[in-house]
Coordinates of N, CA and C in Angstrom, one line a residue:
M1 N -19.6 2.2 -4.2 CA -18.6 3.0 -4.4 C -17.7 2.7 -2.7
K2 N -16.6 2.4 -3.6 CA -15.6 2.0 -1.9 C -15.3 3.1 -1.0
H3 N -15.6 3.0 0.0 CA -15.8 5.2 0.8 C -15.7 4.7 2.2
I4 N -15.3 5.5 3.2 CA -15.3 5.7 4.5 C -16.1 6.5 5.1
F5 N -16.8 6.2 6.5 CA -17.7 7.5 6.8 C -17.3 7.5 8.5
Q6 N -17.1 8.9 8.8 CA -16.7 9.2 9.8 C -17.6 10.2 10.2
K7 N -18.7 10.0 11.6 CA -19.4 10.8 11.8 C -18.8 11.7 12.9
G8 N -19.4 13.6 12.2 CA -18.6 14.2 12.7 C -19.0 14.4 14.4
T9 N -18.7 15.1 15.6 CA -19.5 15.9 16.6 C -20.5 16.7 16.2
D10 N -20.6 17.3 15.1 CA -21.5 18.5 14.5 C -22.4 18.2 14.0
I11 N -23.2 17.7 14.2 CA -23.9 17.3 13.1 C -25.0 18.7 12.2
T12 N -24.3 19.3 12.6 CA -25.4 20.8 11.3 C -24.1 21.0 10.8
A13 N -23.0 20.4 11.4 CA -21.4 20.9 10.8 C -21.7 20.6 9.1
P14 N -21.1 20.9 7.9 CA -21.1 20.9 6.4 C -20.6 19.2 6.1
V15 N -20.9 18.2 5.9 CA -20.4 16.8 5.6 C -19.4 17.3 4.4
L16 N -18.4 16.9 4.7 CA -16.9 16.6 3.8 C -16.4 16.1 3.1
V17 N -16.9 15.9 1.7 CA -17.0 15.0 0.7 C -15.6 14.0 0.4
L18 N -14.5 14.0 0.2 CA -13.4 13.7 -0.2 C -12.7 13.1 -1.2
F19 N -12.9 13.6 -2.3 CA -11.6 13.1 -3.5 C -10.4 12.9 -3.8
H20 N -9.8 11.7 -3.8 CA -8.7 11.9 -3.4 C -8.1 12.1 -5.0
G21 N -6.2 12.3 -5.5 CA -6.2 12.5 -6.8 C -5.8 11.1 -7.7
T22 N -5.2 11.0 -8.8 CA -4.5 9.5 -9.4 C -3.7 9.0 -8.6
G23 N -4.1 8.0 -8.4 CA -2.8 6.9 -7.3 C -3.2 6.8 -6.5
G24 N -4.7 7.5 -5.6 CA -4.6 7.9 -4.3 C -5.9 7.0 -3.4
T25 N -6.6 6.4 -3.1 CA -7.3 6.1 -2.3 C -8.0 7.2 -1.2
E26 N -9.4 6.1 -0.5 CA -10.4 7.4 0.4 C -9.5 7.9 1.3
R27 N -8.2 7.1 2.0 CA -7.7 7.6 3.1 C -6.8 8.6 2.9
D28 N -6.4 9.7 1.9 CA -5.2 10.1 1.5 C -5.9 11.8 1.8
L29 N -7.1 11.8 2.1 CA -7.2 13.0 2.3 C -8.2 13.3 3.6
L30 N -7.9 12.6 4.4 CA -8.4 12.0 5.9 C -8.0 13.2 6.5
P31 N -6.6 13.9 6.6 CA -5.9 14.8 6.9 C -5.9 16.2 6.8
L32 N -7.1 16.7 5.2 CA -7.3 17.8 4.7 C -8.4 17.8 5.9
A33 N -9.4 16.8 6.3 CA -10.9 16.7 6.3 C -11.0 17.6 7.9
Q34 N -9.6 16.5 9.2 CA -9.3 17.2 9.9 C -8.7 18.7 9.7
A35 N -8.2 19.2 9.1 CA -7.6 20.4 9.5 C -8.6 21.5 8.8
I36 N -9.3 21.1 8.0 CA -10.6 22.1 7.8 C -12.0 22.1 8.7
S37 N -12.2 20.9 8.6 CA -13.1 21.3 9.6 C -13.2 20.5 10.7
P38 N -12.9 20.2 11.6 CA -12.2 19.0 12.2 C -13.8 18.5 13.0
T39 N -14.7 18.8 13.3 CA -16.2 19.1 13.9 C -16.8 18.3 12.9
S40 N -16.8 17.9 11.5 CA -17.5 17.6 10.5 C -17.3 16.0 10.3
S41 N -18.7 15.8 9.9 CA -19.1 14.2 9.2 C -18.0 14.5 7.7
V42 N -17.5 13.0 7.6 CA -16.4 12.6 6.7 C -17.2 11.5 5.4
L43 N -17.3 11.9 4.5 CA -17.0 10.8 3.1 C -16.2 10.9 2.6
S44 N -15.8 9.4 2.5 CA -14.4 10.0 1.5 C -14.3 8.8 0.9
V45 N -14.2 9.0 -1.0 CA -15.1 8.2 -1.7 C -13.5 8.0 -2.2
R46 N -13.4 6.4 -2.7 CA -12.2 6.0 -3.9 C -12.8 6.0 -5.1
G47 N -12.4 6.5 -6.2 CA -12.2 6.4 -7.7 C -12.9 5.1 -8.4
N48 N -13.6 4.8 -8.9 CA -14.7 3.4 -9.5 C -13.8 3.3 -11.0
V49 N -12.3 4.0 -11.4 CA -11.9 3.5 -12.3 C -10.4 3.3 -11.9
L50 N -9.6 2.1 -12.5 CA -8.5 2.1 -12.4 C -7.3 2.7 -13.6
E51 N -7.0 2.6 -13.7 CA -5.7 3.2 -15.0 C -4.0 3.3 -14.3
H52 N -3.9 1.7 -15.4 CA -2.3 1.0 -15.0 C -2.1 0.3 -13.2
G53 N -3.4 -0.2 -12.6 CA -3.7 -0.2 -11.0 C -3.4 1.2 -10.3
M54 N -3.5 2.1 -10.8 CA -3.9 3.6 -10.0 C -5.2 3.8 -9.9
P55 N -6.5 4.1 -8.4 CA -8.2 4.9 -8.9 C -7.4 5.9 -9.2
R56 N -8.9 5.8 -9.9 CA -8.8 7.6 -10.4 C -10.6 7.1 -10.4
F57 N -10.8 8.7 -10.8 CA -12.6 8.7 -10.5 C -13.1 9.3 -12.9
F58 N -12.4 8.8 -13.6 CA -12.9 8.8 -14.7 C -11.4 8.0 -15.0
R59 N -11.6 7.9 -17.0 CA -10.0 7.8 -17.4 C -10.7 9.0 -18.2
R60 N -8.8 9.2 -18.6 CA -8.6 9.5 -19.5 C -7.5 9.5 -21.0
L61 N -7.7 9.8 -22.1 CA -7.3 9.9 -23.0 C -5.5 10.1 -23.1
A62 N -5.5 11.1 -22.4 CA -3.9 11.2 -22.1 C -3.5 12.2 -21.2
E63 N -2.6 12.6 -20.3 CA -2.4 13.9 -19.8 C -2.7 14.5 -19.9
G64 N -4.1 15.4 -19.4 CA -5.0 16.5 -19.3 C -6.0 16.6 -20.5
I65 N -6.2 15.1 -21.2 CA -7.0 15.0 -22.1 C -8.4 14.0 -21.6
F66 N -9.4 14.2 -21.2 CA -10.2 13.4 -20.8 C -11.1 12.0 -21.8
D67 N -11.6 11.5 -21.3 CA -12.8 10.4 -21.9 C -14.2 11.5 -21.3
E68 N -14.7 12.3 -21.8 CA -15.2 12.9 -21.9 C -16.4 12.0 -21.2
E69 N -17.0 11.0 -22.6 CA -18.3 10.2 -21.9 C -17.7 9.9 -20.5
D70 N -17.0 9.3 -20.5 CA -16.7 8.0 -18.8 C -16.8 9.2 -18.2
L71 N -16.0 10.4 -17.8 CA -16.5 11.6 -17.3 C -17.3 12.0 -17.1
I72 N -19.2 11.7 -18.2 CA -20.3 12.1 -17.5 C -20.7 11.0 -17.1
F73 N -20.5 10.4 -17.4 CA -21.3 8.8 -16.6 C -20.8 8.7 -15.3
R74 N -19.2 8.9 -15.1 CA -18.9 8.5 -13.8 C -19.5 10.0 -12.7
T75 N -19.5 10.8 -13.2 CA -20.6 12.0 -12.8 C -21.5 11.7 -12.3
K76 N -22.2 10.9 -12.7 CA -23.8 10.6 -12.5 C -23.8 9.7 -11.9
E77 N -22.9 8.7 -11.9 CA -22.6 7.7 -10.7 C -22.2 8.2 -9.6
L78 N -21.3 9.3 -9.3 CA -21.2 9.8 -8.1 C -22.1 10.0 -7.8
Y79 N -23.3 11.2 -8.6 CA -24.4 11.6 -7.8 C -25.4 11.1 -7.1
D80 N -25.5 10.0 -7.2 CA -26.7 8.9 -7.1 C -25.9 8.3 -6.4
F81 N -24.3 7.6 -5.9 CA -23.8 7.3 -5.0 C -23.8 8.5 -3.7
L82 N -23.9 10.0 -3.8 CA -24.1 10.7 -2.7 C -25.4 10.6 -2.0
D83 N -26.4 10.6 -2.9 CA -27.8 10.1 -2.3 C -28.1 9.1 -2.0
E84 N -27.2 8.2 -2.0 CA -27.1 6.2 -1.7 C -26.5 6.6 -0.1
A85 N -25.4 7.4 -0.2 CA -24.6 7.5 1.1 C -25.3 8.1 1.8
A86 N -26.1 9.3 1.9 CA -26.8 10.1 2.8 C -27.6 9.6 3.5
A87 N -28.7 8.3 2.5 CA -29.6 7.5 2.9 C -28.9 6.4 4.2
E88 N -27.7 5.5 3.7 CA -27.4 4.7 4.6 C -26.5 5.7 5.6
H89 N -26.0 6.1 5.8 CA -25.4 6.7 7.1 C -26.1 7.6 7.7
G90 N -27.1 8.7 6.8 CA -28.1 9.2 7.7 C -27.7 10.7 7.8
F91 N -26.8 11.0 6.8 CA -26.3 12.6 6.8 C -27.5 13.5 5.9
D92 N -27.4 15.0 6.0 CA -28.3 15.9 5.0 C -27.6 16.2 3.8
R93 N -28.0 15.5 2.6 CA -27.5 15.5 1.4 C -27.4 16.8 0.7
N94 N -27.9 17.8 1.5 CA -28.1 18.9 1.2 C -26.6 20.2 2.1
N95 N -26.0 19.7 2.8 CA -25.3 20.0 3.0 C -23.9 19.4 2.6
L96 N -23.7 18.9 2.4 CA -22.7 18.5 1.4 C -21.4 19.6 0.5
V97 N -19.6 19.5 1.1 CA -18.6 20.3 0.8 C -17.5 19.3 0.1
A98 N -18.0 19.1 -1.0 CA -16.8 18.2 -1.4 C -15.0 19.4 -0.9
I99 N -13.8 18.3 -0.8 CA -12.5 18.5 -1.3 C -12.0 18.0 -2.2
G100 N -11.2 17.9 -2.8 CA -10.7 17.0 -3.9 C -9.3 17.7 -4.6
Y101 N -8.8 17.0 -4.7 CA -7.1 17.5 -5.2 C -7.2 16.6 -6.8
S102 N -6.5 17.0 -7.8 CA -6.5 16.8 -8.3 C -7.2 16.4 -9.9
N103 N -7.0 15.0 -9.7 CA -8.6 14.2 -10.5 C -9.8 14.6 -9.6
G104 N -9.8 14.2 -8.4 CA -10.8 14.4 -7.5 C -11.6 15.1 -7.5
A105 N -10.8 16.9 -8.0 CA -11.1 18.3 -7.6 C -11.5 17.8 -8.9
N106 N -11.6 17.5 -10.2 CA -12.1 17.4 -11.4 C -12.9 16.7 -11.4
I107 N -13.3 15.6 -10.6 CA -15.0 15.0 -10.3 C -15.6 15.9 -9.8
A108 N -15.2 16.9 -9.1 CA -16.1 17.8 -8.1 C -16.6 18.7 -8.4
G109 N -15.6 19.2 -9.3 CA -15.5 20.8 -10.9 C -17.0 20.0 -11.2
S110 N -16.9 18.7 -11.8 CA -18.0 17.7 -12.6 C -19.0 17.9 -12.2
L111 N -18.7 18.0 -10.6 CA -20.6 18.2 -10.0 C -21.2 18.7 -10.5
L112 N -20.3 19.7 -9.9 CA -21.2 21.3 -10.5 C -21.5 22.0 -11.2
F113 N -20.7 21.1 -12.6 CA -20.8 21.7 -13.4 C -22.8 21.3 -14.7
H114 N -22.5 19.9 -13.8 CA -23.8 19.1 -14.3 C -24.8 18.9 -13.8
Y115 N -24.6 19.4 -12.5 CA -25.9 19.5 -11.3 C -25.8 20.6 -10.2
P116 N -27.0 21.6 -10.1 CA -27.0 22.3 -9.2 C -27.3 22.1 -7.7
D117 N -27.9 21.3 -7.7 CA -28.1 20.7 -6.4 C -27.3 19.3 -5.5
A118 N -25.6 19.8 -6.1 CA -25.3 18.3 -6.0 C -24.1 19.2 -4.3
L119 N -24.0 20.3 -5.0 CA -22.4 20.2 -3.3 C -23.1 21.8 -3.0
R120 N -23.2 21.6 -1.5 CA -23.8 23.4 -0.9 C -21.8 24.1 -1.2
G121 N -20.9 23.7 -1.7 CA -19.8 24.2 -1.8 C -18.3 23.5 -2.4
A122 N -17.3 24.0 -2.5 CA -16.3 23.7 -2.8 C -15.0 23.8 -2.6
I123 N -13.5 22.9 -1.8 CA -12.6 23.0 -2.4 C -11.7 22.2 -3.4
L124 N -11.4 23.0 -4.5 CA -10.7 22.0 -5.1 C -9.3 22.6 -5.3
H125 N -8.4 21.8 -4.9 CA -7.2 21.7 -5.2 C -6.6 21.2 -6.7
H126 N -5.9 22.3 -7.1 CA -5.4 21.8 -8.7 C -6.6 21.3 -9.7
P127 N -7.7 21.8 -9.9 CA -8.6 21.1 -10.7 C -8.0 22.2 -12.6
M128 N -9.2 21.0 -12.9 CA -8.5 21.8 -14.8 C -10.2 21.9 -14.9
V129 N -10.7 22.5 -15.9 CA -11.5 22.9 -16.4 C -12.5 21.3 -17.1
P130 N -13.4 20.7 -16.3 CA -13.9 19.1 -16.6 C -14.1 19.1 -17.9
L131 N -15.3 19.9 -18.5 CA -15.5 19.9 -19.6 C -15.9 21.5 -19.8
R132 N -15.9 21.1 -21.4 CA -15.8 22.4 -22.1 C -17.2 23.2 -23.4
G133 N -17.7 23.6 -23.4 CA -19.3 23.4 -24.7 C -19.9 23.2 -23.5
I134 N -20.6 23.2 -22.6 CA -22.4 23.0 -22.2 C -22.9 23.9 -20.5
Q135 N -23.6 24.3 -21.1 CA -24.8 25.0 -20.1 C -24.3 24.8 -18.7
L136 N -23.9 25.6 -17.8 CA -24.0 25.4 -16.5 C -24.7 25.8 -15.6
P137 N -25.1 24.5 -14.7 CA -26.7 25.2 -13.8 C -26.6 26.6 -13.4
D138 N -27.3 26.7 -12.3 CA -27.4 27.8 -11.4 C -26.8 28.0 -10.1
L139 N -25.3 28.4 -10.6 CA -24.8 27.8 -9.2 C -24.7 29.1 -7.8
S140 N -25.8 30.3 -8.1 CA -25.7 30.9 -7.2 C -25.7 30.8 -5.3
G141 N -25.3 31.1 -4.4 CA -25.0 30.3 -3.5 C -24.2 29.5 -3.3
I142 N -23.5 29.4 -4.4 CA -22.4 27.7 -4.1 C -21.3 28.4 -4.2
P143 N -20.5 28.9 -3.3 CA -18.9 29.1 -2.8 C -18.3 27.8 -3.6
V144 N -17.0 28.6 -4.2 CA -15.4 27.5 -4.2 C -14.8 28.4 -3.7
F145 N -13.9 27.0 -3.5 CA -12.7 27.8 -3.1 C -11.7 27.0 -4.4
I146 N -10.6 27.6 -5.2 CA -9.8 27.2 -5.9 C -7.8 27.5 -4.8
G147 N -7.7 26.5 -5.0 CA -6.1 26.3 -5.2 C -5.2 26.4 -6.0
A148 N -4.4 26.5 -6.1 CA -3.4 26.7 -7.7 C -2.1 27.3 -7.3
G149 N -0.9 26.4 -8.4 CA 0.2 26.9 -8.2 C 0.2 27.6 -9.1
Q150 N 1.6 28.5 -9.0 CA 2.0 29.3 -10.5 C 2.5 28.8 -11.5
N151 N 3.3 27.7 -10.8 CA 4.3 26.7 -11.6 C 4.2 25.3 -12.1
D152 N 2.5 25.4 -12.2 CA 1.8 24.0 -12.3 C 2.3 22.9 -13.7
P153 N 2.6 22.3 -13.7 CA 3.0 22.4 -15.3 C 1.8 21.4 -15.8
I154 N 0.7 20.6 -14.7 CA -0.3 20.0 -15.0 C -1.5 20.5 -15.9
C155 N -1.9 21.9 -14.8 CA -2.3 23.0 -14.4 C -2.3 24.3 -14.7
S156 N -2.1 25.0 -16.1 CA -1.8 26.2 -16.4 C -2.3 27.5 -15.3
P157 N -1.8 28.6 -15.0 CA -2.7 29.5 -14.8 C -3.6 29.7 -15.6
Q158 N -3.8 29.8 -16.4 CA -5.0 30.1 -17.7 C -5.9 29.2 -17.8
E159 N -5.8 27.7 -17.3 CA -6.5 26.5 -17.0 C -7.6 27.6 -15.8
T160 N -6.6 27.7 -14.8 CA -7.7 28.0 -13.5 C -8.3 29.2 -14.1
E161 N -7.7 30.1 -14.9 CA -8.4 31.9 -14.4 C -9.9 31.4 -15.4
E162 N -9.3 30.5 -16.3 CA -11.1 29.8 -17.4 C -11.7 29.0 -16.5
L163 N -11.7 28.1 -15.9 CA -11.9 27.7 -14.3 C -12.8 28.7 -13.8
Q164 N -12.4 29.3 -13.3 CA -12.8 30.9 -12.3 C -13.6 31.3 -13.3
K165 N -13.9 31.8 -14.3 CA -14.7 32.5 -15.1 C -16.3 31.6 -15.7
L166 N -16.2 30.6 -16.0 CA -17.1 29.5 -16.6 C -17.9 29.5 -15.0
L167 N -16.9 28.9 -13.8 CA -18.0 28.8 -12.4 C -18.6 30.3 -12.0
S168 N -18.1 31.5 -11.8 CA -18.3 32.6 -11.5 C -19.7 33.3 -12.9
E169 N -19.8 33.1 -13.6 CA -20.6 33.1 -15.2 C -21.9 32.5 -14.6
A170 N -22.1 31.6 -13.8 CA -23.0 30.6 -13.7 C -23.1 30.9 -12.0
G171 N -22.7 31.8 -11.7 CA -22.7 32.6 -10.8 C -23.2 32.5 -8.7
S172 N -21.7 31.0 -9.1 CA -21.4 30.9 -8.0 C -19.9 32.0 -7.7
T173 N -19.3 32.3 -6.3 CA -18.2 33.4 -6.0 C -16.9 32.5 -5.7
V174 N -15.9 32.5 -6.2 CA -14.6 31.8 -6.6 C -13.4 32.8 -5.7
A175 N -13.2 31.5 -5.3 CA -11.6 32.5 -4.4 C -10.5 31.6 -5.4
V176 N -9.3 32.7 -5.4 CA -7.9 31.7 -6.3 C -7.2 31.9 -5.0
H177 N -6.6 30.6 -4.5 CA -5.4 30.5 -3.8 C -4.4 30.7 -4.4
W178 N -3.1 31.5 -4.8 CA -2.2 31.1 -5.8 C -0.7 30.5 -4.9
E179 N -0.4 29.4 -5.5 CA 1.0 29.6 -4.6 C 2.4 29.3 -5.6
Q180 N 3.2 29.8 -4.9 CA 4.6 29.5 -6.3 C 4.7 28.2 -6.1
A181 N 4.7 27.5 -6.4 CA 4.6 26.3 -6.7 C 4.3 25.1 -8.2
G182 N 4.3 23.9 -7.8 CA 3.8 23.0 -9.0 C 2.0 22.7 -8.9
H183 N 2.2 21.2 -9.3 CA 1.3 20.8 -8.9 C 0.8 19.8 -7.4
Q184 N 1.6 19.7 -6.9 CA 1.8 19.1 -4.9 C 0.7 20.6 -4.3
L185 N 0.4 19.8 -3.3 CA -0.5 20.4 -2.6 C 0.5 20.8 -1.5
T186 N 0.7 22.1 -0.9 CA 0.9 22.5 0.2 C 0.6 22.9 1.8
R187 N 1.0 22.9 2.4 CA 0.5 23.1 3.7 C -0.1 24.6 4.1
S188 N 0.4 25.6 2.8 CA -0.3 27.2 2.9 C -1.3 26.9 2.5
E189 N -1.0 26.3 1.5 CA -2.9 26.3 1.1 C -4.3 25.6 1.6
V190 N -3.8 24.3 2.2 CA -5.0 23.7 3.0 C -4.7 24.6 4.3
E191 N -3.9 25.8 4.6 CA -4.2 26.5 5.6 C -5.3 27.8 5.3
A192 N -4.9 28.2 4.0 CA -5.9 28.8 3.5 C -7.4 28.7 3.1
A193 N -7.4 27.3 2.5 CA -8.7 26.6 2.4 C -9.1 26.6 3.7
G194 N -8.8 26.2 5.2 CA -9.5 26.3 5.7 C -9.7 27.4 6.5
T195 N -9.5 28.6 6.3 CA -9.8 29.6 6.3 C -10.4 30.3 5.8
W196 N -10.6 30.1 4.4 CA -12.1 30.1 3.3 C -13.2 29.6 4.0
F197 N -12.6 28.4 4.3 CA -14.5 27.2 4.6 C -15.1 28.2 5.7
K198 N -14.0 28.6 7.3 CA -14.8 29.7 8.1 C -15.1 30.6 7.9
T199 N -15.0 30.9 7.2 CA -15.0 32.6 6.3 C -16.6 32.6 5.8
N200 N -16.8 31.1 4.7 CA -17.6 31.1 4.1 C -18.7 30.0 4.2
L201 N -18.2 29.0 4.7 CA -19.3 28.2 4.8 C -19.6 27.1 6.3
A202 N -18.9 27.5 7.2 CA -19.1 27.3 8.7 C -20.1 27.6 9.5

């Protein structure tokens, strides 16, 4: 998978794995990594799927309707890539924290839904429930931050609350930060994620 790896100044700090939104690239969220944990190493990944020329991490059938078969395939592809990247770049595979926005948050959520050892924690900006009707792994000890908009036209507050409930029932400690905004990523949401990160993962 096309990616950028930047070695941090603190090799004990969590490695931040960045997943962009629809139409983004592996450069989009680099400023977020700098804001949230400036000493961390960063692995920023580009999605392998194109939708009308726009990179994504998995296919969808329509707005808000995921191609579930492709989602499962791409989640496994990404999980295997993280193993390969750890070997290639020499970072601790067990010390990864995902930061995802929109489509990127959904693939990060799917990693949590499918693999108990995929991530040490996650910051999900405007995620949806990636998949329904499956048994989640034990996520005890894996904290998750969800950034959400009260007026988000793509991801409703009910969707956010459902995701929080599913992750919590699997053992995760979930913090939800609400903005009086839509689907966009605001500075105050990023600052809240940074504060949460320092408390829960730094």
